PDB file of N, CA and C in Angstrom:
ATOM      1  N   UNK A   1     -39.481  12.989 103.393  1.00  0.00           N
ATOM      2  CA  UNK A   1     -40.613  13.203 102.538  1.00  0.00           C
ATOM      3  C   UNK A   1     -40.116  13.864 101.259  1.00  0.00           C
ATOM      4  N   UNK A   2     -40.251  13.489  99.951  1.00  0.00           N
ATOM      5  CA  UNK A   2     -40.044  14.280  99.014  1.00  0.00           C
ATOM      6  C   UNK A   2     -40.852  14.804  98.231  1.00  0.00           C
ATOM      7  N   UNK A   3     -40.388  15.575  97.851  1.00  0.00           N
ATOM      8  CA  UNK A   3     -40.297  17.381  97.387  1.00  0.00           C
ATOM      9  C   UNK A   3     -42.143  17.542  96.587  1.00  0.00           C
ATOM     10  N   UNK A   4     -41.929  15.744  95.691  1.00  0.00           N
ATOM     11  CA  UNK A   4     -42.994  15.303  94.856  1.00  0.00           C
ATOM     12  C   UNK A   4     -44.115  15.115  95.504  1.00  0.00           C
ATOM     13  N   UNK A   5     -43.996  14.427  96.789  1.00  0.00           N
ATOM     14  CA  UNK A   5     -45.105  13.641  97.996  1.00  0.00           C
ATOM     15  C   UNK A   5     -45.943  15.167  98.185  1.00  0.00           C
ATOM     16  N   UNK A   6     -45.244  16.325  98.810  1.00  0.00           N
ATOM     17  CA  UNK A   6     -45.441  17.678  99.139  1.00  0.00           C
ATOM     18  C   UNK A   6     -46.337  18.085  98.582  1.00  0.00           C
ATOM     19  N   UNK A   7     -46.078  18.483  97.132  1.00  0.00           N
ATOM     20  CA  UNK A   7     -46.755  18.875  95.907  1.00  0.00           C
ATOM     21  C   UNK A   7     -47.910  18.152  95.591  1.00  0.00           C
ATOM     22  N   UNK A   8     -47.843  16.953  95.308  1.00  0.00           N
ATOM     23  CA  UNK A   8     -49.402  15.836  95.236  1.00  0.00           C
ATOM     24  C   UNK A   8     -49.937  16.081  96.584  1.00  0.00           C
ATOM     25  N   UNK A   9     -49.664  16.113  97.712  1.00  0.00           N
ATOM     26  CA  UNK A   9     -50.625  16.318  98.778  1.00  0.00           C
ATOM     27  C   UNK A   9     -50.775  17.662  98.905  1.00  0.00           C
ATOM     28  N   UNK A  10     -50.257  18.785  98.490  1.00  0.00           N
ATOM     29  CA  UNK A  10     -50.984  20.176  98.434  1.00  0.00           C
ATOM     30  C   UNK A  10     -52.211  20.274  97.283  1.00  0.00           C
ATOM     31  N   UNK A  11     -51.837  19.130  95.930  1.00  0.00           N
ATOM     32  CA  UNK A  11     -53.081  19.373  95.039  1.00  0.00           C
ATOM     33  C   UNK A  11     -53.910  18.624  95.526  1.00  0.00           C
ATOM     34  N   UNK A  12     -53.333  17.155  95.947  1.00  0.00           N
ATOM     35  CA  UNK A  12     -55.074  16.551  96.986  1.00  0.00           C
ATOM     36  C   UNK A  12     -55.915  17.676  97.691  1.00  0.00           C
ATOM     37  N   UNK A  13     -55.083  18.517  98.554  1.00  0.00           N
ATOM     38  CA  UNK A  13     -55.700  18.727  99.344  1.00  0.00           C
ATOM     39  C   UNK A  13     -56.645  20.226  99.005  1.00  0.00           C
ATOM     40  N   UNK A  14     -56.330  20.739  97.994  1.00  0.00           N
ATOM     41  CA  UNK A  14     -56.704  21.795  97.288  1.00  0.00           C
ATOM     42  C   UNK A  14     -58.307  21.213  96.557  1.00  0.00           C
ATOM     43  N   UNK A  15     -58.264  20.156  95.849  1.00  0.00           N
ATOM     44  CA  UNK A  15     -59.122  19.356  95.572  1.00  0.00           C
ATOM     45  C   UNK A  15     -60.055  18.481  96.368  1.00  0.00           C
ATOM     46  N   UNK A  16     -60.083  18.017  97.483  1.00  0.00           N
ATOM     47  CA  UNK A  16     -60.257  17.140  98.166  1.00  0.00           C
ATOM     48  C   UNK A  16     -61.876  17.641  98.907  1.00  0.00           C
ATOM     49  N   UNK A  17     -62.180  19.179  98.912  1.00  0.00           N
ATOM     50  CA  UNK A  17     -63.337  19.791  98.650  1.00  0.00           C
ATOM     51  C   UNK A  17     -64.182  19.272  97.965  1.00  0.00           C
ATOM     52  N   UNK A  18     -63.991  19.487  96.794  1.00  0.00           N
ATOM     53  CA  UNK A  18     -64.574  18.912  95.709  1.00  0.00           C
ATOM     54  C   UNK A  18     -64.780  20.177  94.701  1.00  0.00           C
ATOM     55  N   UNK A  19     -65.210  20.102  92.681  1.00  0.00           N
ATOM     56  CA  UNK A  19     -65.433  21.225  92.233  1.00  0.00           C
ATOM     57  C   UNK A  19     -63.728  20.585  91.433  1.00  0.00           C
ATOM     58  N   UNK A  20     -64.172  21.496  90.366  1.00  0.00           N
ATOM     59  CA  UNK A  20     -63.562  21.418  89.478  1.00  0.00           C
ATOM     60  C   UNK A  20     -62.641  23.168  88.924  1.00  0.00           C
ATOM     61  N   UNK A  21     -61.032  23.027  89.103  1.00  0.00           N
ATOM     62  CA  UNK A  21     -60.118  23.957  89.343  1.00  0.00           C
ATOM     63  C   UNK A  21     -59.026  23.361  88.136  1.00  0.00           C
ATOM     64  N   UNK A  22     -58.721  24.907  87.194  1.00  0.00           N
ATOM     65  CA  UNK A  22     -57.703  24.674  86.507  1.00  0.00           C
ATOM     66  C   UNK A  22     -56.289  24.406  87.181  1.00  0.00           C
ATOM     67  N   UNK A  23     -55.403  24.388  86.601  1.00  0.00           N
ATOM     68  CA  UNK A  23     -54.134  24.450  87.079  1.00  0.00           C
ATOM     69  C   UNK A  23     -53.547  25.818  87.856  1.00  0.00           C
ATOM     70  N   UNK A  24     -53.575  26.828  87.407  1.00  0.00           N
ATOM     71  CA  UNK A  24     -53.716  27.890  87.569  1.00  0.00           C
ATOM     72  C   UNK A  24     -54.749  28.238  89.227  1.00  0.00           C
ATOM     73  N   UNK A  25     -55.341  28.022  89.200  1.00  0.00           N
ATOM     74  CA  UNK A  25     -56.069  27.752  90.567  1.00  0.00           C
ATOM     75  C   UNK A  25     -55.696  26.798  91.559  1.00  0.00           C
ATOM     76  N   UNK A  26     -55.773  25.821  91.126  1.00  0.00           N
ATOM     77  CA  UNK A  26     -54.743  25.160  91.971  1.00  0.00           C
ATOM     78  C   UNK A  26     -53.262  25.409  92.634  1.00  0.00           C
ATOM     79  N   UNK A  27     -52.784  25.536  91.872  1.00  0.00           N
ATOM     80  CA  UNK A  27     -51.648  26.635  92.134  1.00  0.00           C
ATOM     81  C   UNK A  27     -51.425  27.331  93.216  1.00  0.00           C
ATOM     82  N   UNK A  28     -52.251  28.569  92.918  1.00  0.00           N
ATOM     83  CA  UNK A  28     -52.445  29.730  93.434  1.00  0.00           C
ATOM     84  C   UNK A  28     -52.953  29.389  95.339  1.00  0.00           C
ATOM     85  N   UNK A  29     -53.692  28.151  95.177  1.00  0.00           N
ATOM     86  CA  UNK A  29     -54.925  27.162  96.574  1.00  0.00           C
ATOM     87  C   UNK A  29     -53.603  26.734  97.276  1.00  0.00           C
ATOM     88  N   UNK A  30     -52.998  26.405  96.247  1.00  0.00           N
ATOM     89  CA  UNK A  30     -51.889  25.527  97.105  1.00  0.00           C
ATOM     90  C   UNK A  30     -50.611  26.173  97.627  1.00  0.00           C
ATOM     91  N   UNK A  31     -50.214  26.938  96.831  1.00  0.00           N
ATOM     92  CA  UNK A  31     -49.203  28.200  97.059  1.00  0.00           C
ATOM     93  C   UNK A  31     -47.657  27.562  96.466  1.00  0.00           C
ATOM     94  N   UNK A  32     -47.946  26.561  95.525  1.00  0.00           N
ATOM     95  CA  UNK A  32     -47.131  26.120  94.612  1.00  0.00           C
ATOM     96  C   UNK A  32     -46.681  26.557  93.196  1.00  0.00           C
ATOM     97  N   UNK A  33     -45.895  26.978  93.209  1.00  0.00           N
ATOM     98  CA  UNK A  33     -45.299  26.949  91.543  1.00  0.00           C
ATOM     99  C   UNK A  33     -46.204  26.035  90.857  1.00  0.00           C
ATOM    100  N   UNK A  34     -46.142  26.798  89.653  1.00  0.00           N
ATOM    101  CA  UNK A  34     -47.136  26.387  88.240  1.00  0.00           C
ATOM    102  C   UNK A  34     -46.553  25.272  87.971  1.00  0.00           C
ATOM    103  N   UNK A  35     -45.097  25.053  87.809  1.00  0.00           N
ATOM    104  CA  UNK A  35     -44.402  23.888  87.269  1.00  0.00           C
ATOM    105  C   UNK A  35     -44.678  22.579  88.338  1.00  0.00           C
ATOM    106  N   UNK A  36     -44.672  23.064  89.752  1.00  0.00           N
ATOM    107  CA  UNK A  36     -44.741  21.702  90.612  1.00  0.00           C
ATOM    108  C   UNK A  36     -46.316  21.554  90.588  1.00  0.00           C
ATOM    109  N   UNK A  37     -47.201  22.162  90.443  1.00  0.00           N
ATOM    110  CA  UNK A  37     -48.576  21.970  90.336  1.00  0.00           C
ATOM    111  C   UNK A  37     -48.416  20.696  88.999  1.00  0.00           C
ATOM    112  N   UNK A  38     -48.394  21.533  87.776  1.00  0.00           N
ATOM    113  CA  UNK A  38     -48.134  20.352  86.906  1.00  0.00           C
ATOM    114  C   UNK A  38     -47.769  19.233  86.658  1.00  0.00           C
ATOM    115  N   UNK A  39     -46.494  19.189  87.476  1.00  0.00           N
ATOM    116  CA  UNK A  39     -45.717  17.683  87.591  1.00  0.00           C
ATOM    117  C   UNK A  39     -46.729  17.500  88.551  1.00  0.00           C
ATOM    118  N   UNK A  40     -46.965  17.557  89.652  1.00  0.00           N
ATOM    119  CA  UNK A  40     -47.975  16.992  90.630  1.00  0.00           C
ATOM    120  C   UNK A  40     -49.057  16.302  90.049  1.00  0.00           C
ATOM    121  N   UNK A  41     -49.804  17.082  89.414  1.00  0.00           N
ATOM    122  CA  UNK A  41     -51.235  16.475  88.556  1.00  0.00           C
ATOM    123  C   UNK A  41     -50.921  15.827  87.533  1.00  0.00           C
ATOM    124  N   UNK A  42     -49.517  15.708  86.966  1.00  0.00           N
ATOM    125  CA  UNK A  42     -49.693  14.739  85.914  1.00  0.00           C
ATOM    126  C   UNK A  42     -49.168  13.361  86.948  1.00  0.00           C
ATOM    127  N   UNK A  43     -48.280  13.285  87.858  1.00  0.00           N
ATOM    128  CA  UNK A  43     -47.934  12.007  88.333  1.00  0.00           C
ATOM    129  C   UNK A  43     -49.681  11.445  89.101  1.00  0.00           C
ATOM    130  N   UNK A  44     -50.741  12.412  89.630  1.00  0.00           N
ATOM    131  CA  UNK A  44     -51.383  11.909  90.410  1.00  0.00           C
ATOM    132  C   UNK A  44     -52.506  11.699  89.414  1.00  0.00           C
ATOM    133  N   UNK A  45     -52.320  12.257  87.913  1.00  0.00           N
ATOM    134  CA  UNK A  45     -53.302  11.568  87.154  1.00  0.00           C
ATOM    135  C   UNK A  45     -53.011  10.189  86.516  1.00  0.00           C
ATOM    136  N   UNK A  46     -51.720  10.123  86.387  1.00  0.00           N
ATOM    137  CA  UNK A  46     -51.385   8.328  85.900  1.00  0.00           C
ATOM    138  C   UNK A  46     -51.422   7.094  87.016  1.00  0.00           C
ATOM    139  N   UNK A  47     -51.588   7.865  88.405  1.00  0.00           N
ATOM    140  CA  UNK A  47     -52.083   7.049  89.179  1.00  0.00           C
ATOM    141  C   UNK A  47     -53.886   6.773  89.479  1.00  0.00           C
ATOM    142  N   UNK A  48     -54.313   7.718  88.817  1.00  0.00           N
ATOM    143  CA  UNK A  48     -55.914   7.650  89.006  1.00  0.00           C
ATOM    144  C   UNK A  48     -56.534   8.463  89.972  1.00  0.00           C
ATOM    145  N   UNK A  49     -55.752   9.502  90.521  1.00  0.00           N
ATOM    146  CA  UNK A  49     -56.297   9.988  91.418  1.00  0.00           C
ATOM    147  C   UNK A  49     -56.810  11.653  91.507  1.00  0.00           C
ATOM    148  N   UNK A  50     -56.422  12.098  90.184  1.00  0.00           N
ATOM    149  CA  UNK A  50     -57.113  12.708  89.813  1.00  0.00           C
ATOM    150  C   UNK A  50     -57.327  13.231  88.596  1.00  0.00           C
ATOM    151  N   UNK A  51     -58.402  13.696  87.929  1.00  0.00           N
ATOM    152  CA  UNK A  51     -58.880  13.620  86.349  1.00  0.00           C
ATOM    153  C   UNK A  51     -59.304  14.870  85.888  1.00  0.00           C
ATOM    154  N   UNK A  52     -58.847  14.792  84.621  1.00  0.00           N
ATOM    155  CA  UNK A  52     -59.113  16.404  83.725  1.00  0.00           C
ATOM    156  C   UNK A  52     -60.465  16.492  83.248  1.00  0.00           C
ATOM    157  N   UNK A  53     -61.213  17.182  82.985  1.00  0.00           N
ATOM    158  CA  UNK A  53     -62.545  17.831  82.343  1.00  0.00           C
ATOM    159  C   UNK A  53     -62.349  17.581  80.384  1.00  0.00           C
ATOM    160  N   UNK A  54     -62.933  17.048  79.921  1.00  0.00           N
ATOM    161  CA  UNK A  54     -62.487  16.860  78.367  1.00  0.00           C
ATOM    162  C   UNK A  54     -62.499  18.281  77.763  1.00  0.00           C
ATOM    163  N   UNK A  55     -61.999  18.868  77.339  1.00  0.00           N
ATOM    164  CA  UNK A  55     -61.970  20.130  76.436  1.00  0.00           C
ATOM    165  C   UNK A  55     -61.798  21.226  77.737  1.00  0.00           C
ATOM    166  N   UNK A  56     -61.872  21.264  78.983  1.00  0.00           N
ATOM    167  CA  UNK A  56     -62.117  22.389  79.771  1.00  0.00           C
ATOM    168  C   UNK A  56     -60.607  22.683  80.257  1.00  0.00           C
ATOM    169  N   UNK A  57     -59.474  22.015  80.621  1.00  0.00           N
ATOM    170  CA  UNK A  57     -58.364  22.297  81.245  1.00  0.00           C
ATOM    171  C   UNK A  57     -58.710  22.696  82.945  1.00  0.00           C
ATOM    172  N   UNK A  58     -59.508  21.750  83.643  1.00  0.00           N
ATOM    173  CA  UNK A  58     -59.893  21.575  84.785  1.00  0.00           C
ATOM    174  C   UNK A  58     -59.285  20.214  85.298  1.00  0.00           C
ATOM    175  N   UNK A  59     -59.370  20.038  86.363  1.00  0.00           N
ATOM    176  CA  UNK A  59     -59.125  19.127  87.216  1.00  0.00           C
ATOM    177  C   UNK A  59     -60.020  19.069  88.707  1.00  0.00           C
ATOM    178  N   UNK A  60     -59.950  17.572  88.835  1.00  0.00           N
ATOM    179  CA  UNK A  60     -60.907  17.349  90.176  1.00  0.00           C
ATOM    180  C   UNK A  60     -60.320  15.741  90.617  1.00  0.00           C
ATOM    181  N   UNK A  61     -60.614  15.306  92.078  1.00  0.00           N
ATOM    182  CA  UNK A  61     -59.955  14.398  92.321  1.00  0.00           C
ATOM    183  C   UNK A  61     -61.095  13.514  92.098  1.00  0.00           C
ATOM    184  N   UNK A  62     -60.554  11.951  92.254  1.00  0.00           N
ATOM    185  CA  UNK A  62     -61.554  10.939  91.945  1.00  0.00           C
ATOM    186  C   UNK A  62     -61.469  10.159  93.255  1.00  0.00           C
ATOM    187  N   UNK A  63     -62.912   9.328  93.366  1.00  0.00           N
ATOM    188  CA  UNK A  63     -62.931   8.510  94.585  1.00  0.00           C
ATOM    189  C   UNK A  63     -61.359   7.884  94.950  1.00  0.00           C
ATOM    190  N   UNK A  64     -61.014   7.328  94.034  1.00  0.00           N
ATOM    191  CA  UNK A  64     -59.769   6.846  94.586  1.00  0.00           C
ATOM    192  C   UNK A  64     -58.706   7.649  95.130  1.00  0.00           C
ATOM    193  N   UNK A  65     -58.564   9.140  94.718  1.00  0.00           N
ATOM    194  CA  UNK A  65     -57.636  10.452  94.872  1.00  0.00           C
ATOM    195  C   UNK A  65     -58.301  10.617  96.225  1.00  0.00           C
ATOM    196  N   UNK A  66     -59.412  10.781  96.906  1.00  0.00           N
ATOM    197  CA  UNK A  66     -60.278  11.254  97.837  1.00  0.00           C
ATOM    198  C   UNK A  66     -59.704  10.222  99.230  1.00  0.00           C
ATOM    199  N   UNK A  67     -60.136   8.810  99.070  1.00  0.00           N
ATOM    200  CA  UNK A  67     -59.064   7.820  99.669  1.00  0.00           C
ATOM    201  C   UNK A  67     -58.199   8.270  99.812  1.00  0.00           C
ATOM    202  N   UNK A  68     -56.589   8.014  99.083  1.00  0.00           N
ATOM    203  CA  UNK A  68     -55.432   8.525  98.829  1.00  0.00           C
ATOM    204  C   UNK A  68     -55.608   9.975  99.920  1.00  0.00           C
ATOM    205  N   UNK A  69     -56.134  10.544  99.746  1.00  0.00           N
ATOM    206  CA  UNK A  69     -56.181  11.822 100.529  1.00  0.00           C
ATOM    207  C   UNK A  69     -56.716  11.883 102.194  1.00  0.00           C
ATOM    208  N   UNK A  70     -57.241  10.685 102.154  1.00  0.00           N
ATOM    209  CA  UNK A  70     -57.533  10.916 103.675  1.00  0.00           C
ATOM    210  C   UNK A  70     -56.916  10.062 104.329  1.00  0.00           C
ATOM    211  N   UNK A  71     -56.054   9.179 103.932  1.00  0.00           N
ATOM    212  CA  UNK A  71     -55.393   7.936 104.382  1.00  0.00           C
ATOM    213  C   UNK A  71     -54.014   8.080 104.267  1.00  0.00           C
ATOM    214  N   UNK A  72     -53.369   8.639 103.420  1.00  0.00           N
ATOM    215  CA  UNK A  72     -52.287   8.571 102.865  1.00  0.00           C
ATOM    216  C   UNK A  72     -51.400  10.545 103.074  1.00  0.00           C
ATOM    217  N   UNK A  73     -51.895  11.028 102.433  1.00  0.00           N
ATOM    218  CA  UNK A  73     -51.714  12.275 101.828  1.00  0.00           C
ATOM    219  C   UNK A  73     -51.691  13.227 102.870  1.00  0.00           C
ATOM    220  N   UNK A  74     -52.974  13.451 103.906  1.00  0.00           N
ATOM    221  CA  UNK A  74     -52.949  14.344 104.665  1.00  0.00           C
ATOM    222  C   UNK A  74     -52.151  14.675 105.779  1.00  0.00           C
ATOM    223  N   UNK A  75     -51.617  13.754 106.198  1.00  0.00           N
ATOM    224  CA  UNK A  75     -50.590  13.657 106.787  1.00  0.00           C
ATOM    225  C   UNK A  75     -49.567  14.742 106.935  1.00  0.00           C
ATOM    226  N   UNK A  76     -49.053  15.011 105.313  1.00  0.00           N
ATOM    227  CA  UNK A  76     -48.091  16.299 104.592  1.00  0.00           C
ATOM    228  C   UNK A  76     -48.755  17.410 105.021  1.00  0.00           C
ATOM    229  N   UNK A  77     -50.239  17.438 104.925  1.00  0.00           N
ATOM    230  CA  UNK A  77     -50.648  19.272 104.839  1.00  0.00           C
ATOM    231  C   UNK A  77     -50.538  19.577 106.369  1.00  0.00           C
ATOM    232  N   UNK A  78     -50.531  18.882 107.211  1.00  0.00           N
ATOM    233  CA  UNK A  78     -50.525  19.257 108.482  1.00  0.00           C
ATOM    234  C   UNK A  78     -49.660  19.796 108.978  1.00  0.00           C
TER     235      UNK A  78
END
């Protein structure tokens, strides 16, 4: 499993609630470094799976991230 898979399925799963969480929160949910939070949410936002707030510096997952997360992803947090 790599290092990347880890990190995107700790922010799925931080998200996967639902509600809208900066980076910084996320983070902190997930118990990840700021830097792997980041790389995380930017690889799982060019896949569509999860999306920023316009002007807010939030994040939340999208139906397709939510999928991805119960099929794919959860697997890791266990």
């Amino acid at each position: 499993m790599a290092t990347g898979s880890m990190a995107e399925a700790a922010v799925l799963g931080v998200l996967a609630p639902g509600g809208m969480l900066t980076a910084a929160q996320i983070s902190e949910q997930a118990r990840i470094t700021g830097w792997s939070t980041r790389r995380a949410i930017g690889q799982l936002e060019s896949r569509g799976l999860v999306m920023a707030a316009p002007y807010a510096s939030r994040w939340s997952i999208t139906p397709r991230g939510h999928a991805a997360w119960t099929t794919k992803f959860r697997r890791y947090a266990q």
